[in-house]
Amino acid sequence: MSISDHALKVDFPDYKEVIRELRKTDPQFRELSDQYDALDKKIRGLEVRDVPTDDDHFRDMKQERAHLKDRLYHQFSKHS
């Protein structure tokens, strides 16, 4: 199974500079992106190690990651 990296800079390469700038200047954005990165790392870790986990729990984690990504996208797309 192929494990996709969903880091913001990977999924949104056109916004890489805006994301970097917001992480430096906007504490709220930085906190939200740190939460996103930690959750993405946790999900990918479970996928890579094939750790047994409850399907509902795994789905909830992925939905939370999508929700965080959406919030972050709305923030950085306004600054480009």
PDB file of N, CA and C in Angstrom:
ATOM      1  N   MET A   1       0.847  -1.182   0.000  1.00  0.00           N
ATOM      2  CA  MET A   1       0.000   0.000   0.000  1.00  0.00           C
ATOM      3  C   MET A   1       0.889   1.241   0.000  1.00  0.00           C
ATOM      4  N   SER A   2       0.580   2.181  -0.848  1.00  0.00           N
ATOM      5  CA  SER A   2       1.321   3.427  -0.941  1.00  0.00           C
ATOM      6  C   SER A   2       0.811   4.410   0.107  1.00  0.00           C
ATOM      7  N   ILE A   3       1.732   4.981   0.855  1.00  0.00           N
ATOM      8  CA  ILE A   3       1.382   5.938   1.908  1.00  0.00           C
ATOM      9  C   ILE A   3       1.662   7.338   1.376  1.00  0.00           C
ATOM     10  N   SER A   4       0.619   8.156   1.297  1.00  0.00           N
ATOM     11  CA  SER A   4       0.757   9.513   0.775  1.00  0.00           C
ATOM     12  C   SER A   4       1.156  10.482   1.875  1.00  0.00           C
ATOM     13  N   ASP A   5       2.070  11.368   1.532  1.00  0.00           N
ATOM     14  CA  ASP A   5       2.468  12.446   2.418  1.00  0.00           C
ATOM     15  C   ASP A   5       1.517  13.614   2.163  1.00  0.00           C
ATOM     16  N   HIS A   6       0.789  14.023   3.173  1.00  0.00           N
ATOM     17  CA  HIS A   6      -0.175  15.114   3.027  1.00  0.00           C
ATOM     18  C   HIS A   6       0.313  16.410   3.674  1.00  0.00           C
ATOM     19  N   ALA A   7       1.615  16.575   3.750  1.00  0.00           N
ATOM     20  CA  ALA A   7       2.149  17.828   4.270  1.00  0.00           C
ATOM     21  C   ALA A   7       1.618  18.972   3.406  1.00  0.00           C
ATOM     22  N   LEU A   8       1.382  20.115   4.021  1.00  0.00           N
ATOM     23  CA  LEU A   8       0.831  21.254   3.290  1.00  0.00           C
ATOM     24  C   LEU A   8       1.703  21.642   2.102  1.00  0.00           C
ATOM     25  N   LYS A   9       3.020  21.639   2.293  1.00  0.00           N
ATOM     26  CA  LYS A   9       3.922  22.026   1.205  1.00  0.00           C
ATOM     27  C   LYS A   9       3.895  21.024   0.054  1.00  0.00           C
ATOM     28  N   VAL A  10       3.505  19.785   0.338  1.00  0.00           N
ATOM     29  CA  VAL A  10       3.386  18.762  -0.706  1.00  0.00           C
ATOM     30  C   VAL A  10       2.051  18.914  -1.438  1.00  0.00           C
ATOM     31  N   ASP A  11       0.979  19.074  -0.678  1.00  0.00           N
ATOM     32  CA  ASP A  11      -0.349  19.183  -1.279  1.00  0.00           C
ATOM     33  C   ASP A  11      -0.601  20.533  -1.937  1.00  0.00           C
ATOM     34  N   PHE A  12       0.084  21.576  -1.483  1.00  0.00           N
ATOM     35  CA  PHE A  12      -0.120  22.927  -2.019  1.00  0.00           C
ATOM     36  C   PHE A  12       1.230  23.580  -2.352  1.00  0.00           C
ATOM     37  N   PRO A  13       1.973  23.033  -3.313  1.00  0.00           N
ATOM     38  CA  PRO A  13       3.307  23.579  -3.602  1.00  0.00           C
ATOM     39  C   PRO A  13       3.278  25.035  -4.077  1.00  0.00           C
ATOM     40  N   ASP A  14       2.196  25.466  -4.694  1.00  0.00           N
ATOM     41  CA  ASP A  14       2.104  26.852  -5.157  1.00  0.00           C
ATOM     42  C   ASP A  14       2.004  27.848  -4.004  1.00  0.00           C
ATOM     43  N   TYR A  15       1.645  27.363  -2.821  1.00  0.00           N
ATOM     44  CA  TYR A  15       1.482  28.231  -1.651  1.00  0.00           C
ATOM     45  C   TYR A  15       2.623  28.076  -0.645  1.00  0.00           C
ATOM     46  N   LYS A  16       3.676  27.382  -1.039  1.00  0.00           N
ATOM     47  CA  LYS A  16       4.763  27.072  -0.097  1.00  0.00           C
ATOM     48  C   LYS A  16       5.319  28.323   0.585  1.00  0.00           C
ATOM     49  N   GLU A  17       5.559  29.372  -0.171  1.00  0.00           N
ATOM     50  CA  GLU A  17       6.126  30.604   0.402  1.00  0.00           C
ATOM     51  C   GLU A  17       5.126  31.299   1.329  1.00  0.00           C
ATOM     52  N   VAL A  18       3.863  31.313   0.954  1.00  0.00           N
ATOM     53  CA  VAL A  18       2.826  31.936   1.791  1.00  0.00           C
ATOM     54  C   VAL A  18       2.704  31.171   3.102  1.00  0.00           C
ATOM     55  N   ILE A  19       2.716  29.858   3.024  1.00  0.00           N
ATOM     56  CA  ILE A  19       2.625  29.027   4.231  1.00  0.00           C
ATOM     57  C   ILE A  19       3.816  29.304   5.145  1.00  0.00           C
ATOM     58  N   ARG A  20       5.012  29.346   4.559  1.00  0.00           N
ATOM     59  CA  ARG A  20       6.219  29.612   5.357  1.00  0.00           C
ATOM     60  C   ARG A  20       6.124  30.987   6.042  1.00  0.00           C
ATOM     61  N   GLU A  21       5.671  31.988   5.307  1.00  0.00           N
ATOM     62  CA  GLU A  21       5.547  33.335   5.871  1.00  0.00           C
ATOM     63  C   GLU A  21       4.510  33.376   6.997  1.00  0.00           C
ATOM     64  N   LEU A  22       3.358  32.748   6.780  1.00  0.00           N
ATOM     65  CA  LEU A  22       2.324  32.737   7.823  1.00  0.00           C
ATOM     66  C   LEU A  22       2.791  31.991   9.065  1.00  0.00           C
ATOM     67  N   ARG A  23       3.560  30.930   8.889  1.00  0.00           N
ATOM     68  CA  ARG A  23       4.090  30.204  10.057  1.00  0.00           C
ATOM     69  C   ARG A  23       5.015  31.106  10.874  1.00  0.00           C
ATOM     70  N   LYS A  24       5.719  32.010  10.203  1.00  0.00           N
ATOM     71  CA  LYS A  24       6.627  32.927  10.897  1.00  0.00           C
ATOM     72  C   LYS A  24       5.889  34.071  11.580  1.00  0.00           C
ATOM     73  N   THR A  25       4.801  34.552  10.968  1.00  0.00           N
ATOM     74  CA  THR A  25       4.184  35.801  11.411  1.00  0.00           C
ATOM     75  C   THR A  25       2.836  35.653  12.109  1.00  0.00           C
ATOM     76  N   ASP A  26       2.188  34.518  11.970  1.00  0.00           N
ATOM     77  CA  ASP A  26       0.837  34.348  12.517  1.00  0.00           C
ATOM     78  C   ASP A  26       0.821  33.176  13.508  1.00  0.00           C
ATOM     79  N   PRO A  27       0.836  33.478  14.807  1.00  0.00           N
ATOM     80  CA  PRO A  27       0.877  32.412  15.810  1.00  0.00           C
ATOM     81  C   PRO A  27      -0.309  31.447  15.728  1.00  0.00           C
ATOM     82  N   GLN A  28      -1.479  31.948  15.391  1.00  0.00           N
ATOM     83  CA  GLN A  28      -2.654  31.087  15.283  1.00  0.00           C
ATOM     84  C   GLN A  28      -2.500  30.114  14.110  1.00  0.00           C
ATOM     85  N   PHE A  29      -2.019  30.616  12.981  1.00  0.00           N
ATOM     86  CA  PHE A  29      -1.778  29.755  11.822  1.00  0.00           C
ATOM     87  C   PHE A  29      -0.722  28.707  12.165  1.00  0.00           C
ATOM     88  N   ARG A  30       0.359  29.135  12.813  1.00  0.00           N
ATOM     89  CA  ARG A  30       1.431  28.214  13.180  1.00  0.00           C
ATOM     90  C   ARG A  30       0.905  27.107  14.092  1.00  0.00           C
ATOM     91  N   GLU A  31       0.094  27.451  15.073  1.00  0.00           N
ATOM     92  CA  GLU A  31      -0.463  26.457  15.991  1.00  0.00           C
ATOM     93  C   GLU A  31      -1.359  25.467  15.244  1.00  0.00           C
ATOM     94  N   LEU A  32      -2.202  25.982  14.375  1.00  0.00           N
ATOM     95  CA  LEU A  32      -3.102  25.126  13.600  1.00  0.00           C
ATOM     96  C   LEU A  32      -2.313  24.223  12.650  1.00  0.00           C
ATOM     97  N   SER A  33      -1.285  24.769  12.012  1.00  0.00           N
ATOM     98  CA  SER A  33      -0.491  23.942  11.100  1.00  0.00           C
ATOM     99  C   SER A  33       0.338  22.917  11.865  1.00  0.00           C
ATOM    100  N   ASP A  34       0.776  23.242  13.080  1.00  0.00           N
ATOM    101  CA  ASP A  34       1.467  22.262  13.918  1.00  0.00           C
ATOM    102  C   ASP A  34       0.530  21.113  14.289  1.00  0.00           C
ATOM    103  N   GLN A  35      -0.720  21.441  14.605  1.00  0.00           N
ATOM    104  CA  GLN A  35      -1.715  20.404  14.904  1.00  0.00           C
ATOM    105  C   GLN A  35      -1.926  19.515  13.679  1.00  0.00           C
ATOM    106  N   TYR A  36      -2.043  20.144  12.521  1.00  0.00           N
ATOM    107  CA  TYR A  36      -2.233  19.397  11.275  1.00  0.00           C
ATOM    108  C   TYR A  36      -1.043  18.470  11.027  1.00  0.00           C
ATOM    109  N   ASP A  37       0.165  19.012  11.144  1.00  0.00           N
ATOM    110  CA  ASP A  37       1.370  18.216  10.893  1.00  0.00           C
ATOM    111  C   ASP A  37       1.461  17.023  11.849  1.00  0.00           C
ATOM    112  N   ALA A  38       1.156  17.251  13.125  1.00  0.00           N
ATOM    113  CA  ALA A  38       1.218  16.169  14.107  1.00  0.00           C
ATOM    114  C   ALA A  38       0.192  15.080  13.798  1.00  0.00           C
ATOM    115  N   LEU A  39      -1.000  15.486  13.430  1.00  0.00           N
ATOM    116  CA  LEU A  39      -2.043  14.515  13.102  1.00  0.00           C
ATOM    117  C   LEU A  39      -1.688  13.755  11.823  1.00  0.00           C
ATOM    118  N   ASP A  40      -1.181  14.445  10.820  1.00  0.00           N
ATOM    119  CA  ASP A  40      -0.777  13.785   9.582  1.00  0.00           C
ATOM    120  C   ASP A  40       0.338  12.772   9.856  1.00  0.00           C
ATOM    121  N   LYS A  41       1.296  13.148  10.677  1.00  0.00           N
ATOM    122  CA  LYS A  41       2.395  12.247  11.029  1.00  0.00           C
ATOM    123  C   LYS A  41       1.864  11.013  11.764  1.00  0.00           C
ATOM    124  N   LYS A  42       0.928  11.220  12.645  1.00  0.00           N
ATOM    125  CA  LYS A  42       0.348  10.101  13.398  1.00  0.00           C
ATOM    126  C   LYS A  42      -0.392   9.140  12.454  1.00  0.00           C
ATOM    127  N   ILE A  43      -1.175   9.693  11.543  1.00  0.00           N
ATOM    128  CA  ILE A  43      -1.925   8.870  10.587  1.00  0.00           C
ATOM    129  C   ILE A  43      -0.963   8.087   9.704  1.00  0.00           C
ATOM    130  N   ARG A  44       0.042   8.777   9.157  1.00  0.00           N
ATOM    131  CA  ARG A  44       1.001   8.081   8.288  1.00  0.00           C
ATOM    132  C   ARG A  44       1.783   7.033   9.061  1.00  0.00           C
ATOM    133  N   GLY A  45       2.094   7.306  10.314  1.00  0.00           N
ATOM    134  CA  GLY A  45       2.794   6.316  11.142  1.00  0.00           C
ATOM    135  C   GLY A  45       1.974   5.056  11.323  1.00  0.00           C
ATOM    136  N   LEU A  46       0.678   5.227  11.555  1.00  0.00           N
ATOM    137  CA  LEU A  46      -0.199   4.068  11.694  1.00  0.00           C
ATOM    138  C   LEU A  46      -0.277   3.293  10.374  1.00  0.00           C
ATOM    139  N   GLU A  47      -0.325   4.009   9.271  1.00  0.00           N
ATOM    140  CA  GLU A  47      -0.412   3.364   7.966  1.00  0.00           C
ATOM    141  C   GLU A  47       0.879   2.608   7.641  1.00  0.00           C
ATOM    142  N   VAL A  48       2.019   3.232   7.889  1.00  0.00           N
ATOM    143  CA  VAL A  48       3.308   2.627   7.567  1.00  0.00           C
ATOM    144  C   VAL A  48       3.545   1.370   8.412  1.00  0.00           C
ATOM    145  N   ARG A  49       3.256   1.464   9.687  1.00  0.00           N
ATOM    146  CA  ARG A  49       3.496   0.333  10.591  1.00  0.00           C
ATOM    147  C   ARG A  49       2.356  -0.673  10.562  1.00  0.00           C
ATOM    148  N   ASP A  50       1.285  -0.340   9.810  1.00  0.00           N
ATOM    149  CA  ASP A  50       0.123  -1.221   9.717  1.00  0.00           C
ATOM    150  C   ASP A  50      -0.392  -1.594  11.111  1.00  0.00           C
ATOM    151  N   VAL A  51      -0.465  -0.581  11.980  1.00  0.00           N
ATOM    152  CA  VAL A  51      -0.926  -0.773  13.350  1.00  0.00           C
ATOM    153  C   VAL A  51      -2.429  -0.997  13.337  1.00  0.00           C
ATOM    154  N   PRO A  52      -2.891  -2.055  13.983  1.00  0.00           N
ATOM    155  CA  PRO A  52      -4.339  -2.260  14.030  1.00  0.00           C
ATOM    156  C   PRO A  52      -5.008  -1.128  14.807  1.00  0.00           C
ATOM    157  N   THR A  53      -6.019  -0.570  14.213  1.00  0.00           N
ATOM    158  CA  THR A  53      -6.774   0.489  14.869  1.00  0.00           C
ATOM    159  C   THR A  53      -8.228   0.377  14.449  1.00  0.00           C
ATOM    160  N   ASP A  54      -9.080   0.842  15.293  1.00  0.00           N
ATOM    161  CA  ASP A  54     -10.513   0.833  15.021  1.00  0.00           C
ATOM    162  C   ASP A  54     -10.791   1.660  13.766  1.00  0.00           C
ATOM    163  N   ASP A  55     -11.557   1.116  12.829  1.00  0.00           N
ATOM    164  CA  ASP A  55     -11.852   1.830  11.583  1.00  0.00           C
ATOM    165  C   ASP A  55     -12.515   3.177  11.835  1.00  0.00           C
ATOM    166  N   ASP A  56     -13.417   3.243  12.810  1.00  0.00           N
ATOM    167  CA  ASP A  56     -14.075   4.514  13.124  1.00  0.00           C
ATOM    168  C   ASP A  56     -13.069   5.534  13.631  1.00  0.00           C
ATOM    169  N   HIS A  57     -12.158   5.106  14.472  1.00  0.00           N
ATOM    170  CA  HIS A  57     -11.128   5.999  15.004  1.00  0.00           C
ATOM    171  C   HIS A  57     -10.241   6.516  13.875  1.00  0.00           C
ATOM    172  N   PHE A  58      -9.822   5.612  12.990  1.00  0.00           N
ATOM    173  CA  PHE A  58      -8.970   5.992  11.870  1.00  0.00           C
ATOM    174  C   PHE A  58      -9.702   6.957  10.936  1.00  0.00           C
ATOM    175  N   ARG A  59     -10.967   6.684  10.659  1.00  0.00           N
ATOM    176  CA  ARG A  59     -11.773   7.567   9.806  1.00  0.00           C
ATOM    177  C   ARG A  59     -11.917   8.940  10.467  1.00  0.00           C
ATOM    178  N   ASP A  60     -12.152   8.957  11.778  1.00  0.00           N
ATOM    179  CA  ASP A  60     -12.283  10.227  12.498  1.00  0.00           C
ATOM    180  C   ASP A  60     -10.995  11.044  12.420  1.00  0.00           C
ATOM    181  N   MET A  61      -9.861  10.367  12.550  1.00  0.00           N
ATOM    182  CA  MET A  61      -8.574  11.070  12.449  1.00  0.00           C
ATOM    183  C   MET A  61      -8.403  11.679  11.057  1.00  0.00           C
ATOM    184  N   LYS A  62      -8.754  10.925  10.033  1.00  0.00           N
ATOM    185  CA  LYS A  62      -8.623  11.439   8.666  1.00  0.00           C
ATOM    186  C   LYS A  62      -9.596  12.592   8.412  1.00  0.00           C
ATOM    187  N   GLN A  63     -10.792  12.520   8.983  1.00  0.00           N
ATOM    188  CA  GLN A  63     -11.748  13.621   8.829  1.00  0.00           C
ATOM    189  C   GLN A  63     -11.248  14.871   9.533  1.00  0.00           C
ATOM    190  N   GLU A  64     -10.646  14.698  10.703  1.00  0.00           N
ATOM    191  CA  GLU A  64     -10.089  15.847  11.426  1.00  0.00           C
ATOM    192  C   GLU A  64      -8.939  16.465  10.628  1.00  0.00           C
ATOM    193  N   ARG A  65      -8.101  15.624  10.023  1.00  0.00           N
ATOM    194  CA  ARG A  65      -7.011  16.143   9.190  1.00  0.00           C
ATOM    195  C   ARG A  65      -7.580  16.951   8.026  1.00  0.00           C
ATOM    196  N   ALA A  66      -8.624  16.445   7.389  1.00  0.00           N
ATOM    197  CA  ALA A  66      -9.245  17.165   6.270  1.00  0.00           C
ATOM    198  C   ALA A  66      -9.843  18.489   6.738  1.00  0.00           C
ATOM    199  N   HIS A  67     -10.456  18.494   7.904  1.00  0.00           N
ATOM    200  CA  HIS A  67     -11.037  19.720   8.453  1.00  0.00           C
ATOM    201  C   HIS A  67      -9.936  20.755   8.726  1.00  0.00           C
ATOM    202  N   LEU A  68      -8.844  20.314   9.337  1.00  0.00           N
ATOM    203  CA  LEU A  68      -7.732  21.226   9.609  1.00  0.00           C
ATOM    204  C   LEU A  68      -7.139  21.761   8.303  1.00  0.00           C
ATOM    205  N   LYS A  69      -6.981  20.880   7.308  1.00  0.00           N
ATOM    206  CA  LYS A  69      -6.423  21.296   6.024  1.00  0.00           C
ATOM    207  C   LYS A  69      -7.323  22.351   5.375  1.00  0.00           C
ATOM    208  N   ASP A  70      -8.622  22.157   5.465  1.00  0.00           N
ATOM    209  CA  ASP A  70      -9.567  23.119   4.895  1.00  0.00           C
ATOM    210  C   ASP A  70      -9.436  24.476   5.576  1.00  0.00           C
ATOM    211  N   ARG A  71      -9.364  24.475   6.899  1.00  0.00           N
ATOM    212  CA  ARG A  71      -9.210  25.741   7.641  1.00  0.00           C
ATOM    213  C   ARG A  71      -7.912  26.438   7.259  1.00  0.00           C
ATOM    214  N   LEU A  72      -6.830  25.671   7.185  1.00  0.00           N
ATOM    215  CA  LEU A  72      -5.543  26.247   6.819  1.00  0.00           C
ATOM    216  C   LEU A  72      -5.561  26.784   5.390  1.00  0.00           C
ATOM    217  N   TYR A  73      -6.156  26.026   4.476  1.00  0.00           N
ATOM    218  CA  TYR A  73      -6.229  26.464   3.084  1.00  0.00           C
ATOM    219  C   TYR A  73      -6.948  27.811   2.977  1.00  0.00           C
ATOM    220  N   HIS A  74      -8.052  27.947   3.680  1.00  0.00           N
ATOM    221  CA  HIS A  74      -8.796  29.204   3.634  1.00  0.00           C
ATOM    222  C   HIS A  74      -7.953  30.361   4.144  1.00  0.00           C
ATOM    223  N   GLN A  75      -7.113  30.090   5.137  1.00  0.00           N
ATOM    224  CA  GLN A  75      -6.255  31.152   5.670  1.00  0.00           C
ATOM    225  C   GLN A  75      -5.154  31.526   4.686  1.00  0.00           C
ATOM    226  N   PHE A  76      -4.429  30.537   4.163  1.00  0.00           N
ATOM    227  CA  PHE A  76      -3.298  30.919   3.310  1.00  0.00           C
ATOM    228  C   PHE A  76      -3.719  31.310   1.903  1.00  0.00           C
ATOM    229  N   SER A  77      -4.858  30.846   1.440  1.00  0.00           N
ATOM    230  CA  SER A  77      -5.287  31.250   0.088  1.00  0.00           C
ATOM    231  C   SER A  77      -5.716  32.719   0.056  1.00  0.00           C
ATOM    232  N   LYS A  78      -6.126  33.260   1.200  1.00  0.00           N
ATOM    233  CA  LYS A  78      -6.490  34.682   1.267  1.00  0.00           C
ATOM    234  C   LYS A  78      -5.246  35.588   1.186  1.00  0.00           C
ATOM    235  N   HIS A  79      -4.074  35.050   1.526  1.00  0.00           N
ATOM    236  CA  HIS A  79      -2.852  35.846   1.577  1.00  0.00           C
ATOM    237  C   HIS A  79      -2.008  35.751   0.318  1.00  0.00           C
ATOM    238  N   SER A  80      -2.501  35.084  -0.688  1.00  0.00           N
ATOM    239  CA  SER A  80      -1.661  34.945  -1.881  1.00  0.00           C
ATOM    240  C   SER A  80      -2.033  35.961  -2.951  1.00  0.00           C
TER     241      SER A  80
END
